[in-house]
Structure formats: C-alpha cells, structure tokens
Short mmCIF file of N, CA and C in Angstrom, two decimals:
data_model
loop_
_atom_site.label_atom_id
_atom_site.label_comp_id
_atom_site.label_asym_id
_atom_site.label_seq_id
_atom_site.Cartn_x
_atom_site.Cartn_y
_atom_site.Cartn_z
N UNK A 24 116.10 1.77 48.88
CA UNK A 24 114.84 1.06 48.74
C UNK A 24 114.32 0.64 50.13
N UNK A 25 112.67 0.81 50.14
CA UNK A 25 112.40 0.13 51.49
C UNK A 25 112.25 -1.15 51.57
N UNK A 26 112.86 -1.49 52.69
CA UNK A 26 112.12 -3.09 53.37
C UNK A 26 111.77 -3.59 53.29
N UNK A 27 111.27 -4.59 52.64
CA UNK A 27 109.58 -5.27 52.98
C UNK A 27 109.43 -5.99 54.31
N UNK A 28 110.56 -6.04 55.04
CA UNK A 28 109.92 -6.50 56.36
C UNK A 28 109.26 -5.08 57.35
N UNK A 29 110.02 -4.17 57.06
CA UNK A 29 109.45 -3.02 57.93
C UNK A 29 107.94 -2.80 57.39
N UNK A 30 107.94 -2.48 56.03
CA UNK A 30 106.51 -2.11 55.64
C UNK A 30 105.73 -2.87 56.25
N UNK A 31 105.79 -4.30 56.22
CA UNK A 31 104.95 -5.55 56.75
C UNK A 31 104.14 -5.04 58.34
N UNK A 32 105.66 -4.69 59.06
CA UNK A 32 105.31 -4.50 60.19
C UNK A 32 104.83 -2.76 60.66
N UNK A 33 105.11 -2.01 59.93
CA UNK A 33 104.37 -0.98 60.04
C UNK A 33 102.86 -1.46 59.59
N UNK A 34 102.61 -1.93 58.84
CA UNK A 34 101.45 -2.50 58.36
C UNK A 34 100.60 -2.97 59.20
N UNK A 35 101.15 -3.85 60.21
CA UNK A 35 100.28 -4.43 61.05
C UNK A 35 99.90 -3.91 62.15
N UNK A 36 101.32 -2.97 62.41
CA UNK A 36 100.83 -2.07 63.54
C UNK A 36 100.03 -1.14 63.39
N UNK A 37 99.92 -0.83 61.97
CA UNK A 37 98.62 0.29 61.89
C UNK A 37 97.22 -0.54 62.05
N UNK A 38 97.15 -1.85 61.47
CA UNK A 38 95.97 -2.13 61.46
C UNK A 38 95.58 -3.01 62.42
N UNK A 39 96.81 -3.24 63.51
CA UNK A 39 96.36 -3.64 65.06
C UNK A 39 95.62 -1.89 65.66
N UNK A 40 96.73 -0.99 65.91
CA UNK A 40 95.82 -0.05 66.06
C UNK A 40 94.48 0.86 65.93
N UNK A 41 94.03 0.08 64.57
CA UNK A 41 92.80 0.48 63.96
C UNK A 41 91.91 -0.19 64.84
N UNK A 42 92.15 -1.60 64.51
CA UNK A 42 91.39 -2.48 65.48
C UNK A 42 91.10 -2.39 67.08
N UNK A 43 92.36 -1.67 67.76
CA UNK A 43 92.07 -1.73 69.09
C UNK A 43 91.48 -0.21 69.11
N UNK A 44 91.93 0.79 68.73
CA UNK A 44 90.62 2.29 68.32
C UNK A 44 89.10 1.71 68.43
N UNK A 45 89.06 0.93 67.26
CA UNK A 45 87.55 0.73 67.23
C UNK A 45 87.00 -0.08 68.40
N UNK A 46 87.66 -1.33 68.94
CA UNK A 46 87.10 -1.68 69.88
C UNK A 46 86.68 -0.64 71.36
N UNK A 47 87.81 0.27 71.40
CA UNK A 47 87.60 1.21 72.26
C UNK A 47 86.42 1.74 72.26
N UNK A 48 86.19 2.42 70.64
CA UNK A 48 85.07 2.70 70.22
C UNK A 48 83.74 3.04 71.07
N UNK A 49 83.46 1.59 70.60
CA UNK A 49 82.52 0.62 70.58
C UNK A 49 82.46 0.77 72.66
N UNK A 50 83.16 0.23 73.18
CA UNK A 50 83.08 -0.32 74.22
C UNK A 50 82.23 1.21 74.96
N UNK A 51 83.09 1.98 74.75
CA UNK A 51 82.77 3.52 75.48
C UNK A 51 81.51 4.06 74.93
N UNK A 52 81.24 3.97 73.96
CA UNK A 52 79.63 3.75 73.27
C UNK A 52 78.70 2.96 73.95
N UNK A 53 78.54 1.64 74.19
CA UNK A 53 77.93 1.13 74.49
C UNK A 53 77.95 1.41 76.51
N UNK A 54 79.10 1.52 76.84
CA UNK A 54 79.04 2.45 77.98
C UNK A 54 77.86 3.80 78.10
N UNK A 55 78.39 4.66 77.07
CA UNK A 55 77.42 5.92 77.16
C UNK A 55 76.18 5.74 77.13
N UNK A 56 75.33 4.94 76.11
CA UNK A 56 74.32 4.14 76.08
C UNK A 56 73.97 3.84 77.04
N UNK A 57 74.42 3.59 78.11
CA UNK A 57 73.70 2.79 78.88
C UNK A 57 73.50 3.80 79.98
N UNK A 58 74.24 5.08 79.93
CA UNK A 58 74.25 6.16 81.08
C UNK A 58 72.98 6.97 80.53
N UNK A 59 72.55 7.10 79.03
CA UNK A 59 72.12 7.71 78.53
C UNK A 59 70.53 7.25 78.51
N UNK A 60 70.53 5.90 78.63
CA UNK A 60 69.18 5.41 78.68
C UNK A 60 68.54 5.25 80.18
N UNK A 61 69.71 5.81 81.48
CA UNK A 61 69.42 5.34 82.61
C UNK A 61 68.53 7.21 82.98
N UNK A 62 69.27 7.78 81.92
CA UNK A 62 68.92 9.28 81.98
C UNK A 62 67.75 9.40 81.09
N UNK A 63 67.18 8.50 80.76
CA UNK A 63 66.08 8.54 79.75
C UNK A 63 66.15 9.31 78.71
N UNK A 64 67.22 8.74 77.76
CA UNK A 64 67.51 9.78 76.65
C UNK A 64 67.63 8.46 75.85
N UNK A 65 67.48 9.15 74.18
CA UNK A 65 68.04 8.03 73.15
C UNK A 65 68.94 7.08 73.16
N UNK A 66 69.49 6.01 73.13
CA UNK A 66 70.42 5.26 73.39
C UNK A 66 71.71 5.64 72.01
N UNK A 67 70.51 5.76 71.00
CA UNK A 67 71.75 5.50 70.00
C UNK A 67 72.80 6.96 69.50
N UNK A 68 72.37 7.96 70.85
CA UNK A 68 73.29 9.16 70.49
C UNK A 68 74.47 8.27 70.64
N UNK A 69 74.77 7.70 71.56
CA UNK A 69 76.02 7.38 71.78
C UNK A 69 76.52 6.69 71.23
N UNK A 70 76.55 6.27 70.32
CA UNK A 70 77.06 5.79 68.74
C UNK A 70 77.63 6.97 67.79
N UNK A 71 76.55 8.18 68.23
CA UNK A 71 77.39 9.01 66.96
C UNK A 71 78.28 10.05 67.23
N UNK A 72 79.09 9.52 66.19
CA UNK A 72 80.66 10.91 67.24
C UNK A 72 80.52 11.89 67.04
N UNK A 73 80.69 12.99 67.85
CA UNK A 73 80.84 14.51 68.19
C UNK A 73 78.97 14.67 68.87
N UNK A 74 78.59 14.05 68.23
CA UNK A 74 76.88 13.60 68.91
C UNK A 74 76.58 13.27 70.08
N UNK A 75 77.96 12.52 70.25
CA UNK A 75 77.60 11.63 71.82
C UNK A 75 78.00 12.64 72.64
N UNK A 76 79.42 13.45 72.04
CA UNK A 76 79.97 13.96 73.23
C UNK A 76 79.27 15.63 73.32
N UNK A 77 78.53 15.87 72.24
CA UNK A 77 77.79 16.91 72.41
C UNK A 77 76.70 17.07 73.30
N UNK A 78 75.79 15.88 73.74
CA UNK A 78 74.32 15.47 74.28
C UNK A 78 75.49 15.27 75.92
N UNK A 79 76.79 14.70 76.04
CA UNK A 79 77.31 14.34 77.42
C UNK A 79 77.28 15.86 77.44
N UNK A 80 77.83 16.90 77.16
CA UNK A 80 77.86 17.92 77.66
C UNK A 80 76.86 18.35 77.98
N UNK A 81 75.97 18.26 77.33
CA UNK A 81 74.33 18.99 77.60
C UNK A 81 73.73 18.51 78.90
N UNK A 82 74.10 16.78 79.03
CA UNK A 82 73.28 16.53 80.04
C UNK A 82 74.24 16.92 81.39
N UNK A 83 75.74 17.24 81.30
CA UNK A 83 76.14 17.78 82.28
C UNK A 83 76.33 18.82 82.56
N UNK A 84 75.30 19.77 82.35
CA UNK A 84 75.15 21.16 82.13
C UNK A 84 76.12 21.67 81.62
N UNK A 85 76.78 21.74 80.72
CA UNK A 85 77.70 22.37 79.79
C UNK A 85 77.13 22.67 78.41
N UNK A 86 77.19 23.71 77.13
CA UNK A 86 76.79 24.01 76.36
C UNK A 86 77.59 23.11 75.38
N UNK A 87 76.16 22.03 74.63
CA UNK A 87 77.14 20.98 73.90
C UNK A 87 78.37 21.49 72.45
N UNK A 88 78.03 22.45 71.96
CA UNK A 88 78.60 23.39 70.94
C UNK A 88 80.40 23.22 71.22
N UNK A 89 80.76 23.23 72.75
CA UNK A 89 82.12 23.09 73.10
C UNK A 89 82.75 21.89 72.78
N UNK A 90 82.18 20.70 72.40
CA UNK A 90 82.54 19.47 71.79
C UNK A 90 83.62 19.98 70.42
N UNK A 91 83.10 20.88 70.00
CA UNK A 91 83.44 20.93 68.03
C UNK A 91 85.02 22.02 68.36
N UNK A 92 85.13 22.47 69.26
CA UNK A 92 86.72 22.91 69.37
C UNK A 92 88.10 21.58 69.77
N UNK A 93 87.62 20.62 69.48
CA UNK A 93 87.95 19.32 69.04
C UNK A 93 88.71 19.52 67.53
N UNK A 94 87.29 19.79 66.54
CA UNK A 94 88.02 20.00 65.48
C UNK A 94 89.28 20.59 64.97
N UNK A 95 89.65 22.03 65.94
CA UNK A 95 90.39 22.88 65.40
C UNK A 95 91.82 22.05 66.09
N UNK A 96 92.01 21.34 66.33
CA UNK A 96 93.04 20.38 66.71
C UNK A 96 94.45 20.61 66.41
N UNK A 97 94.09 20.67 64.39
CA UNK A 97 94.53 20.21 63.72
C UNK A 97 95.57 21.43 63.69
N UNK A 98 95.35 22.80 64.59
CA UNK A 98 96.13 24.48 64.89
C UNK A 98 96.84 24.19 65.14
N UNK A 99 98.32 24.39 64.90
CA UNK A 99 99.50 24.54 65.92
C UNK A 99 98.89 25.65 67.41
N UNK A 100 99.21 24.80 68.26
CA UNK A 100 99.23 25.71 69.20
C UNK A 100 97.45 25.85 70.15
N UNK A 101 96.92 26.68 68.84
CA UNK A 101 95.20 27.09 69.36
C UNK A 101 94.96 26.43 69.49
N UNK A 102 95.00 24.57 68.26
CA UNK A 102 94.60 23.45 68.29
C UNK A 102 94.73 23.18 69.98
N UNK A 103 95.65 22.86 70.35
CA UNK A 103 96.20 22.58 71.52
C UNK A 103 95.34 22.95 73.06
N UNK A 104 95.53 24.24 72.83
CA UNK A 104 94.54 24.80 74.09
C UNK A 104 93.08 24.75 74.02
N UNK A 105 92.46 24.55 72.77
CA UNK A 105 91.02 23.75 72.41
C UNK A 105 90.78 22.75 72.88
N UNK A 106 91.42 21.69 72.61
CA UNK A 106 91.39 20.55 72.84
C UNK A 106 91.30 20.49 74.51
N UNK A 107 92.50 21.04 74.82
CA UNK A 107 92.43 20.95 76.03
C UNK A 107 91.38 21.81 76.87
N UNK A 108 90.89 22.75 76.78
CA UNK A 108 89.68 23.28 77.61
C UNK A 108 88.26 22.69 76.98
N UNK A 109 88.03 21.96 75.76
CA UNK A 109 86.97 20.71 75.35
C UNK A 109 86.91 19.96 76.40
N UNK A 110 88.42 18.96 76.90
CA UNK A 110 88.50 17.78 77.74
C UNK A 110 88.01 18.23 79.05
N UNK A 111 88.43 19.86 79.44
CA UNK A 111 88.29 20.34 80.82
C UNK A 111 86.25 20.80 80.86
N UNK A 112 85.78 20.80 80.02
CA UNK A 112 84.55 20.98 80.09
C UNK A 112 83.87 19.25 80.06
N UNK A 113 84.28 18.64 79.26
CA UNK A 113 84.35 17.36 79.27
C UNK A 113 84.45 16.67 80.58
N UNK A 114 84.95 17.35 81.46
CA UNK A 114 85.43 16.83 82.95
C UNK A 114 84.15 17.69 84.11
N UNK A 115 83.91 18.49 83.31
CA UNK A 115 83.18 19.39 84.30
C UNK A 115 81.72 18.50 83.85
N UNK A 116 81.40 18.19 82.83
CA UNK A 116 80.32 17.59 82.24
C UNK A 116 80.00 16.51 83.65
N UNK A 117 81.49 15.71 83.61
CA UNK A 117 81.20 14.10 84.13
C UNK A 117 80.88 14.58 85.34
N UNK A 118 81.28 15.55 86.35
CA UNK A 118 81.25 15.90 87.45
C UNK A 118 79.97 16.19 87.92
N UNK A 119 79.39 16.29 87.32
CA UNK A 119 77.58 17.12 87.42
C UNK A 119 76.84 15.72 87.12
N UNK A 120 77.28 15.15 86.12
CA UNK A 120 76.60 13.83 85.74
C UNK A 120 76.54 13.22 86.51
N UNK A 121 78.13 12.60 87.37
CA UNK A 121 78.33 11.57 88.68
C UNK A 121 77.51 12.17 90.23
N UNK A 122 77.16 13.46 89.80
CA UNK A 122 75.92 13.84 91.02
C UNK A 122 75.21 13.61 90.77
N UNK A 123 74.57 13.25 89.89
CA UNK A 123 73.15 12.75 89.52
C UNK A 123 73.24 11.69 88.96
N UNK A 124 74.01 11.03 89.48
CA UNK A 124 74.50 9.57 89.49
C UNK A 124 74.18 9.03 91.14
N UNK A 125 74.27 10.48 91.90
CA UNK A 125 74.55 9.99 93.59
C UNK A 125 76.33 9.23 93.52
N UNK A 126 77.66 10.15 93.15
CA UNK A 126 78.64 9.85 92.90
C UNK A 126 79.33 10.77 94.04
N UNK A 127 79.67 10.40 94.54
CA UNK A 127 80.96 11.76 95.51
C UNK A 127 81.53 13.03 94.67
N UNK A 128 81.88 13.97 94.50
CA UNK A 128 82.41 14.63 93.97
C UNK A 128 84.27 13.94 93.21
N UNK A 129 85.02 13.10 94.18
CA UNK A 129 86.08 12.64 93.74
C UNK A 129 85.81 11.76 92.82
N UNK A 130 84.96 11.06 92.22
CA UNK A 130 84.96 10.41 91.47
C UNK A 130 85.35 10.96 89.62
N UNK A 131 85.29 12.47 90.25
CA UNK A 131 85.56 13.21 88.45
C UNK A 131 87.04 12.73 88.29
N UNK A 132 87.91 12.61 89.04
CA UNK A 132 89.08 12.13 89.33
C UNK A 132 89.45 10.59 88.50
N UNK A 133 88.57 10.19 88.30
CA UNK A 133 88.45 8.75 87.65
C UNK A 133 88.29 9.06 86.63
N UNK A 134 86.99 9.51 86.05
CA UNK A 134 86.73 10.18 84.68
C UNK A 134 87.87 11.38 83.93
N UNK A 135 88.94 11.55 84.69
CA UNK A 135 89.84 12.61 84.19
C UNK A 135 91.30 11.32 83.62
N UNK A 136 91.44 10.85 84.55
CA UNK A 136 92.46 9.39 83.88
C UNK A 136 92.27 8.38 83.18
N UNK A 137 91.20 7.51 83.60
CA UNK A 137 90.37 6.93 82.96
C UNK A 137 88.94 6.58 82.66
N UNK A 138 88.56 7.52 81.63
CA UNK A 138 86.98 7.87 81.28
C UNK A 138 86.28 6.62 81.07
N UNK A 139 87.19 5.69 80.43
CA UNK A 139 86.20 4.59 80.07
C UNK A 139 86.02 3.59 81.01
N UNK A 140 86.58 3.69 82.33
CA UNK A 140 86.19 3.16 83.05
C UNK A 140 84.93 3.48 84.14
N UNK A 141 85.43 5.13 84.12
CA UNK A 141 84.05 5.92 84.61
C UNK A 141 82.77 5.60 84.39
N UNK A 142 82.77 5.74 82.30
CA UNK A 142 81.88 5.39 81.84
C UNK A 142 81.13 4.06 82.48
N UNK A 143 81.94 3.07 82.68
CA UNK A 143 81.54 1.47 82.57
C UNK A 143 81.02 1.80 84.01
N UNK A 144 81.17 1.88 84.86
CA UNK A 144 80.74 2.07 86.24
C UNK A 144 79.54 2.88 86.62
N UNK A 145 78.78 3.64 85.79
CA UNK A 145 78.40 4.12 85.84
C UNK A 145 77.29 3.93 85.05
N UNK A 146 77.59 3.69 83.78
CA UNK A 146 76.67 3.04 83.13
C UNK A 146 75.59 1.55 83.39
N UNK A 147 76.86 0.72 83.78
CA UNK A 147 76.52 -0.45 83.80
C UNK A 147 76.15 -0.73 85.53
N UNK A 148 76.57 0.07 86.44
CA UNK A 148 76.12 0.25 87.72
C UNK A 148 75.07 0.31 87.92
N UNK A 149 74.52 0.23 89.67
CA UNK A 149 73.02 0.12 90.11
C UNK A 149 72.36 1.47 90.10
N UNK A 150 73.49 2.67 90.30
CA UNK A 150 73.00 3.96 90.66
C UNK A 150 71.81 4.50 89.44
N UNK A 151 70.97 5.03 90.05
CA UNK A 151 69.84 5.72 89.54
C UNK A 151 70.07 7.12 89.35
N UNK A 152 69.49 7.88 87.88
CA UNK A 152 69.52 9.34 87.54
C UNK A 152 68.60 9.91 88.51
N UNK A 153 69.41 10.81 88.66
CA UNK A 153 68.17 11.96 89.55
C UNK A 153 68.88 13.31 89.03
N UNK A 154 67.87 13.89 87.83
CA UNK A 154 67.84 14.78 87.61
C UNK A 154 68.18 16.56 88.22
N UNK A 155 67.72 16.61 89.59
CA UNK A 155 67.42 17.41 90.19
C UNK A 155 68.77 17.71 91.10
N UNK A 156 69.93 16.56 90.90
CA UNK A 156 71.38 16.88 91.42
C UNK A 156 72.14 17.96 90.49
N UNK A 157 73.03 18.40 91.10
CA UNK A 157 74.13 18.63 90.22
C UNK A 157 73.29 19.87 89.48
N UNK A 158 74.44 20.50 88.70
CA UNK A 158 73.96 21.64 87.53
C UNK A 158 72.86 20.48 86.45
N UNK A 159 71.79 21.95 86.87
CA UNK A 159 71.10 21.11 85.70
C UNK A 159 71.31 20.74 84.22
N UNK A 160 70.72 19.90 83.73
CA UNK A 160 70.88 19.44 82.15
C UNK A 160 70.35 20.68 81.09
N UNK A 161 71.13 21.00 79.76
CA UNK A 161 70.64 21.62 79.11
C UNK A 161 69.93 20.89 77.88
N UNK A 162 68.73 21.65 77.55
CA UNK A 162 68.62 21.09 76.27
C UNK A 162 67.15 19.75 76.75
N UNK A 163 66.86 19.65 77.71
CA UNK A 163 66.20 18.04 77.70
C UNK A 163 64.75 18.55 78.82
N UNK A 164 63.56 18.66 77.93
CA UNK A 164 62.41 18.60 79.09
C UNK A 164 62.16 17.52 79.97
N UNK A 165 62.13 18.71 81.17
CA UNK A 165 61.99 18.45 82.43
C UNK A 165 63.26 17.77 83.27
N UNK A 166 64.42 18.15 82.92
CA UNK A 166 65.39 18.19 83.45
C UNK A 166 66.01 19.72 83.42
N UNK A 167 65.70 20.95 82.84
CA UNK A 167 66.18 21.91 83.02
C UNK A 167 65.24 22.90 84.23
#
C-alpha cells in the first residue's frame, strides 16, 4: 500500500512546480511583450504559446513554422534532435533580434543559458528597435 505521507508530498511538489512553471510563464511573456511592442508589433502575441515563439522567429529572421518541431518531442530520438535544432534557430532568432536591439553579437550567449533574463533586459531596457540591423524580419511590413 502507498503512503500517505509520500503522496502528500509528491502532491505538493507537483503543484509547487505547476506554480513556479506558470510564474515563469507569465514573467517571460510579459518580457516578450515588451520586446514586441518596442518592435511595434501586437503585445498580446506574447501570451500565446507556440504564437509567441513563432512571431520571435519571424521577427528574427527565421521562418516561424520551425517553432512546431517542438511538438514532435514526444519521438524517441527525432523528438530529440527537433527540439534541439528549434532551440538552435531559437538562438539564431535572438541573435538578429539583439542587433536590432544595438546588442553586441555576444550577448546571444546570454539568451542561450539564460533566455529569460535576455528577455528582461531587453525588453524592459532603454535600447531602441531598428529594424534595418541584423537579418531582416519575416512576415511584418516594412521591416522586410
């Protein structure tokens, strides 16, 4: 028979983890938002998932469609190398973005360990979009 102290505490640790997920959420959302409105785009893509990270690719010249090999995750194996060349386009995204951020090139370096701090710095920073850096944006008049 099981536990009831383990269940308890599996219990809580799932729904501490839920809780700190969502705050993550949220935080890196409202991050994107704020990169997204400095780029004069909708604010509230960045609320919607696979949405947000579809429009980040676009605006960092990457074809947003590469977001959804995310899904196939779930592959032994293929999952695996999806995921991982998603994150590596994902990285190439931020890299084009943080130029038209006026960012150094090392700064993708930040966004590869920790994104949500990238995000926050960037977002919530003084730097101004300038379109005309970096690979251009797909998908958005008068930025391509």
């Amino acid at each position: 028979m099981v536990d009831q102290q383990a269940i308890a505490i599996l219990l809580t640790a799932g729904i501490f983890g839920v809780v700190v997920a969502l705050a993550v959420y949220c935080v890196a959302a409202f991050f994107l938002s704020r990169i997204f409105q400095k780029a004069g785009l909708p604010t509230w893509w960045a609320w919607v998932p696979f949405f947000a990270q579809w429009k980040f690719l676009e605006l960092g010249g990457q074809p947003g469609w590469l977001i959804l090999a995310i899904l196939l995750a779930w592959i032994p194996v293929i999952g695996w190398i999806c995921s991982v060349a998603a994150y590596v386009f994902m990285a190439i995204a931020a890299y084009n973005i943080g130029q038209k951020f006026h960012k150094e090139d090392v700064w993708v370096v930040l966004y590869i360990f920790l994104p949500i701090v990238w995000l926050g710095i960037i977002g919530l920073g003084s730097s101004t979009f300038d379109p005309s850096k970096g690979k251009p944006s797909r998908n958005y008049p008068g930025t391509v």
